[in-house]
Short mmCIF file of N, CA and C in Angstrom, two decimals:
data_model
loop_
_atom_site.label_atom_id
_atom_site.label_comp_id
_atom_site.label_asym_id
_atom_site.label_seq_id
_atom_site.Cartn_x
_atom_site.Cartn_y
_atom_site.Cartn_z
N MET I 1 1.22 -1.44 0.14
CA MET I 1 -0.14 0.45 0.00
C MET I 1 0.54 1.21 -0.06
N PRO I 2 1.14 2.06 -1.05
CA PRO I 2 2.16 3.60 -0.92
C PRO I 2 1.48 4.28 -0.32
N GLU I 3 2.83 4.79 0.57
CA GLU I 3 2.30 5.56 2.08
C GLU I 3 1.45 6.73 1.46
N ALA I 4 1.97 7.36 0.09
CA ALA I 4 0.86 8.90 -0.28
C ALA I 4 -0.15 8.65 -0.16
N GLN I 5 -0.86 7.28 -0.25
CA GLN I 5 -2.23 6.79 -0.34
C GLN I 5 -2.41 7.42 1.69
N VAL I 6 -1.69 6.55 1.67
CA VAL I 6 -2.40 6.70 3.24
C VAL I 6 -2.02 8.49 4.17
N CYS I 7 -1.07 8.44 3.62
CA CYS I 7 -0.83 10.52 4.29
C CYS I 7 -1.87 10.65 3.93
N SER I 8 -2.91 10.93 2.59
CA SER I 8 -3.70 11.63 1.79
C SER I 8 -4.99 10.92 2.58
N LEU I 9 -4.87 10.34 3.33
CA LEU I 9 -5.79 9.21 4.32
C LEU I 9 -6.04 10.30 5.47
N LEU I 10 -4.72 9.84 6.11
CA LEU I 10 -4.45 10.69 7.52
C LEU I 10 -5.03 12.50 7.02
N ALA I 11 -4.01 13.59 6.35
CA ALA I 11 -4.90 14.02 5.87
C ALA I 11 -6.02 14.69 6.01
N GLU I 12 -7.25 13.57 4.98
CA GLU I 12 -8.41 14.35 4.84
C GLU I 12 -8.73 13.92 6.54
N ILE I 13 -8.43 13.25 6.81
CA ILE I 13 -9.12 12.49 8.41
C ILE I 13 -8.96 13.34 9.47
N GLY I 14 -7.92 14.13 9.73
CA GLY I 14 -6.92 15.37 10.67
C GLY I 14 -6.90 14.63 11.71
N ASN I 15 -7.09 15.49 13.01
CA ASN I 15 -7.50 15.30 14.21
C ASN I 15 -8.10 13.88 14.66
N THR I 16 -7.95 13.07 14.85
CA THR I 16 -8.71 12.08 15.37
C THR I 16 -9.80 12.35 16.44
N ASN I 17 -8.40 12.98 17.58
CA ASN I 17 -9.20 13.57 19.28
C ASN I 17 -10.63 14.98 18.61
N ASN I 18 -10.73 14.65 17.53
CA ASN I 18 -11.53 15.74 17.33
C ASN I 18 -13.02 15.31 16.77
N PHE I 19 -13.05 13.81 16.51
CA PHE I 19 -14.55 13.01 17.24
C PHE I 19 -14.25 12.21 18.46
N LYS I 20 -15.41 12.12 18.65
CA LYS I 20 -15.79 10.70 20.08
C LYS I 20 -15.82 10.56 20.20
N SER I 21 -16.06 8.98 18.68
CA SER I 21 -16.16 7.91 18.90
C SER I 21 -15.54 7.74 17.19
N ALA I 22 -15.65 6.71 17.36
CA ALA I 22 -15.15 5.36 15.82
C ALA I 22 -16.75 6.41 14.74
N ARG I 23 -18.17 5.83 16.01
CA ARG I 23 -19.15 6.27 14.59
C ARG I 23 -19.11 7.78 14.64
N HIS I 24 -18.59 8.57 15.24
CA HIS I 24 -18.85 10.25 14.59
C HIS I 24 -17.51 10.36 13.55
N LEU I 25 -16.31 9.28 13.36
CA LEU I 25 -15.39 9.76 11.71
C LEU I 25 -16.73 8.84 11.02
N ILE I 26 -17.08 7.28 11.10
CA ILE I 26 -17.53 7.01 9.81
C ILE I 26 -18.83 7.71 9.21
N SER I 27 -19.33 8.39 10.65
CA SER I 27 -20.30 9.30 9.82
C SER I 27 -19.68 10.56 9.26
N TYR I 28 -18.77 11.05 9.18
CA TYR I 28 -18.04 12.28 8.45
C TYR I 28 -17.24 11.23 7.64
N ALA I 29 -17.26 10.24 7.41
CA ALA I 29 -16.53 9.59 5.93
C ALA I 29 -17.93 9.75 5.15
N GLY I 30 -19.24 9.36 5.67
CA GLY I 30 -20.57 9.37 4.95
C GLY I 30 -20.25 7.55 5.04
N LEU I 31 -19.91 7.11 5.58
CA LEU I 31 -20.14 5.76 5.58
C LEU I 31 -20.81 4.70 6.16
N ASN I 32 -21.75 5.81 7.07
CA ASN I 32 -22.59 5.01 7.65
C ASN I 32 -24.01 4.75 7.47
N ILE I 33 -24.60 3.68 7.93
CA ILE I 33 -25.73 3.28 6.91
C ILE I 33 -26.49 3.53 7.00
N GLN I 34 -27.95 4.25 5.78
CA GLN I 34 -28.95 4.63 6.34
C GLN I 34 -29.71 3.25 5.21
N GLY I 35 -30.59 3.10 5.36
CA GLY I 35 -32.44 1.68 5.16
C GLY I 35 -34.14 2.78 4.60
N GLU I 36 -34.53 1.64 4.80
CA GLU I 36 -35.81 2.19 4.41
C GLU I 36 -36.23 0.91 5.29
N GLY I 37 -36.19 1.01 6.89
CA GLY I 37 -36.92 -0.10 7.88
C GLY I 37 -37.75 0.01 8.68
N SER I 38 -38.67 -0.58 8.57
CA SER I 38 -39.76 -0.43 8.97
C SER I 38 -40.46 -1.23 9.93
N GLY I 39 -40.93 -1.14 11.39
CA GLY I 39 -41.53 -2.51 11.93
C GLY I 39 -40.30 -3.48 12.21
N LYS I 40 -41.15 -4.86 11.44
CA LYS I 40 -40.12 -5.49 11.04
C LYS I 40 -39.71 -6.37 9.98
N SER I 41 -39.37 -5.31 8.84
CA SER I 41 -39.13 -5.21 7.43
C SER I 41 -37.53 -4.16 7.47
N LYS I 42 -36.89 -4.89 7.09
CA LYS I 42 -35.38 -4.27 7.11
C LYS I 42 -35.78 -3.34 5.95
N GLY I 43 -35.38 -3.79 4.56
CA GLY I 43 -35.96 -2.82 3.67
C GLY I 43 -34.73 -2.90 2.36
N HIS I 44 -34.08 -1.84 2.45
CA HIS I 44 -33.68 -1.78 1.87
C HIS I 44 -31.96 -0.53 2.38
N SER I 45 -30.57 -0.68 1.97
CA SER I 45 -29.76 -0.15 3.16
C SER I 45 -28.77 0.43 2.32
N TRP I 46 -28.33 0.83 2.18
CA TRP I 46 -26.80 1.53 1.80
C TRP I 46 -26.65 2.70 2.52
N ILE I 47 -24.81 3.14 1.90
CA ILE I 47 -24.71 4.21 2.71
C ILE I 47 -24.78 5.21 2.21
N SER I 48 -25.01 6.62 2.93
CA SER I 48 -25.34 7.46 3.13
C SER I 48 -24.90 8.68 2.23
N LYS I 49 -23.38 8.82 2.19
CA LYS I 49 -22.68 9.33 0.77
C LYS I 49 -22.04 10.78 0.89
N THR I 50 -23.30 11.54 2.73
CA THR I 50 -23.10 12.56 3.28
C THR I 50 -22.05 12.96 3.74
N GLY I 51 -20.52 12.21 3.57
CA GLY I 51 -19.91 12.96 4.35
C GLY I 51 -18.46 13.31 3.66
N ASN I 52 -17.31 13.19 3.32
CA ASN I 52 -16.37 13.94 2.38
C ASN I 52 -16.33 12.73 1.63
N ARG I 53 -16.35 12.81 0.68
CA ARG I 53 -16.21 12.39 -0.28
C ARG I 53 -14.70 11.45 -0.99
N LYS I 54 -13.62 12.84 -0.33
CA LYS I 54 -12.43 12.64 -0.66
C LYS I 54 -11.78 11.11 -0.22
N ILE I 55 -12.46 11.68 1.53
CA ILE I 55 -12.13 10.11 2.22
C ILE I 55 -12.73 8.40 1.70
N ARG I 56 -13.76 9.19 1.25
CA ARG I 56 -14.09 7.13 0.71
C ARG I 56 -12.90 7.15 0.01
N LYS I 57 -12.85 7.83 -1.73
CA LYS I 57 -11.54 7.73 -2.56
C LYS I 57 -11.15 6.95 -2.36
N GLU I 58 -10.60 7.84 -1.02
CA GLU I 58 -8.81 7.63 -0.76
C GLU I 58 -8.86 5.46 -0.01
N LEU I 59 -10.40 5.88 0.14
CA LEU I 59 -10.27 3.93 0.83
C LEU I 59 -10.36 3.56 0.54
N TYR I 60 -11.46 3.99 -0.72
CA TYR I 60 -11.82 3.00 -2.23
C TYR I 60 -10.31 2.38 -2.94
N VAL I 61 -9.48 2.93 -3.38
CA VAL I 61 -7.92 3.12 -3.88
C VAL I 61 -7.09 2.11 -2.73
N ILE I 62 -7.03 2.64 -1.77
CA ILE I 62 -6.29 1.57 -0.52
C ILE I 62 -6.81 0.20 -0.46
N THR I 63 -8.65 0.26 -0.37
CA THR I 63 -8.24 -1.14 -0.70
C THR I 63 -8.56 -1.95 -1.89
N PHE I 64 -8.66 -1.08 -2.48
CA PHE I 64 -8.62 -1.80 -4.71
C PHE I 64 -7.49 -2.19 -4.34
N ASN I 65 -5.95 -1.76 -3.83
CA ASN I 65 -4.28 -2.04 -4.07
C ASN I 65 -4.43 -3.82 -3.58
N LEU I 66 -5.35 -3.41 -1.85
CA LEU I 66 -4.49 -4.74 -1.05
C LEU I 66 -5.51 -5.57 -2.15
N VAL I 67 -6.87 -5.50 -2.40
CA VAL I 67 -7.04 -6.90 -2.86
C VAL I 67 -6.73 -7.59 -4.54
N ARG I 68 -5.96 -6.18 -4.89
CA ARG I 68 -4.68 -6.99 -6.10
C ARG I 68 -3.41 -7.44 -5.42
N HIS I 69 -3.06 -7.04 -4.18
CA HIS I 69 -1.85 -7.23 -4.03
C HIS I 69 -1.32 -8.12 -3.21
N ASN I 70 -2.46 -8.46 -2.08
CA ASN I 70 -2.29 -9.04 -0.99
C ASN I 70 -2.65 -10.42 -1.32
N ASP I 71 -2.75 -11.76 -1.26
CA ASP I 71 -3.33 -12.81 -1.50
C ASP I 71 -5.03 -13.04 -0.43
N TYR I 72 -4.46 -12.79 1.31
CA TYR I 72 -5.17 -12.75 2.43
C TYR I 72 -6.63 -11.56 1.85
N PHE I 73 -6.17 -10.68 1.76
CA PHE I 73 -7.44 -9.50 1.22
C PHE I 73 -8.32 -9.56 0.05
N ARG I 74 -7.09 -10.72 -1.13
CA ARG I 74 -8.34 -10.90 -2.32
C ARG I 74 -9.00 -12.26 -1.91
N GLY I 75 -8.36 -13.25 -1.27
CA GLY I 75 -9.11 -14.62 -0.79
C GLY I 75 -9.68 -14.29 -0.28
N LEU I 76 -10.54 -13.11 0.74
CA LEU I 76 -11.59 -12.52 2.22
C LEU I 76 -12.36 -11.96 0.69
N TYR I 77 -11.89 -11.27 0.10
CA TYR I 77 -12.22 -10.58 -1.28
C TYR I 77 -14.01 -11.70 -1.89
N CYS I 78 -12.50 -12.52 -2.71
CA CYS I 78 -13.63 -13.76 -3.43
C CYS I 78 -14.74 -14.26 -2.18
N TYR I 79 -14.46 -14.65 -0.67
CA TYR I 79 -15.45 -15.48 0.36
C TYR I 79 -16.66 -14.44 -0.03
N TYR I 80 -16.10 -13.08 0.50
CA TYR I 80 -17.77 -12.44 -0.11
C TYR I 80 -18.45 -12.64 -1.52
N LYS I 81 -17.31 -11.92 -1.79
CA LYS I 81 -18.29 -11.52 -3.18
C LYS I 81 -18.49 -13.28 -3.88
N SER I 82 -18.64 -14.16 -3.22
CA SER I 82 -19.12 -15.74 -3.56
C SER I 82 -19.62 -16.21 -2.52
N TYR I 83 -20.16 -15.05 -1.36
CA TYR I 83 -21.42 -15.35 -0.07
C TYR I 83 -22.48 -14.23 -1.33
N LYS I 84 -22.52 -13.69 -1.94
CA LYS I 84 -23.23 -12.77 -2.20
C LYS I 84 -24.04 -13.49 -3.13
N LYS I 85 -23.00 -14.08 -4.16
CA LYS I 85 -24.13 -14.50 -4.80
C LYS I 85 -25.12 -16.08 -4.88
N ARG I 86 -24.56 -16.53 -3.38
CA ARG I 86 -25.62 -17.38 -3.05
C ARG I 86 -26.28 -17.38 -1.70
N LYS I 87 -27.06 -15.45 -2.00
CA LYS I 87 -27.94 -15.51 -1.14
C LYS I 87 -29.24 -15.45 -2.78
#
């Protein structure tokens, strides 16, 4: 994983002490889950995308590189991809 991408991600996040919890950081990045649930019905879920799009982009690039160049993460990706097809 190139150091420049990690540095860019950390620069976008800034001081982590500014966030009360991990949930606040997730919300800031726009990765919190939104949904159409009501009562017993779960409905459809998605990420909100209302936060910092640069953080989401950097996380995507870092994750894509991990899947391409690391056997462990490639296996994990393939497992979850096949799991989604089974449902």
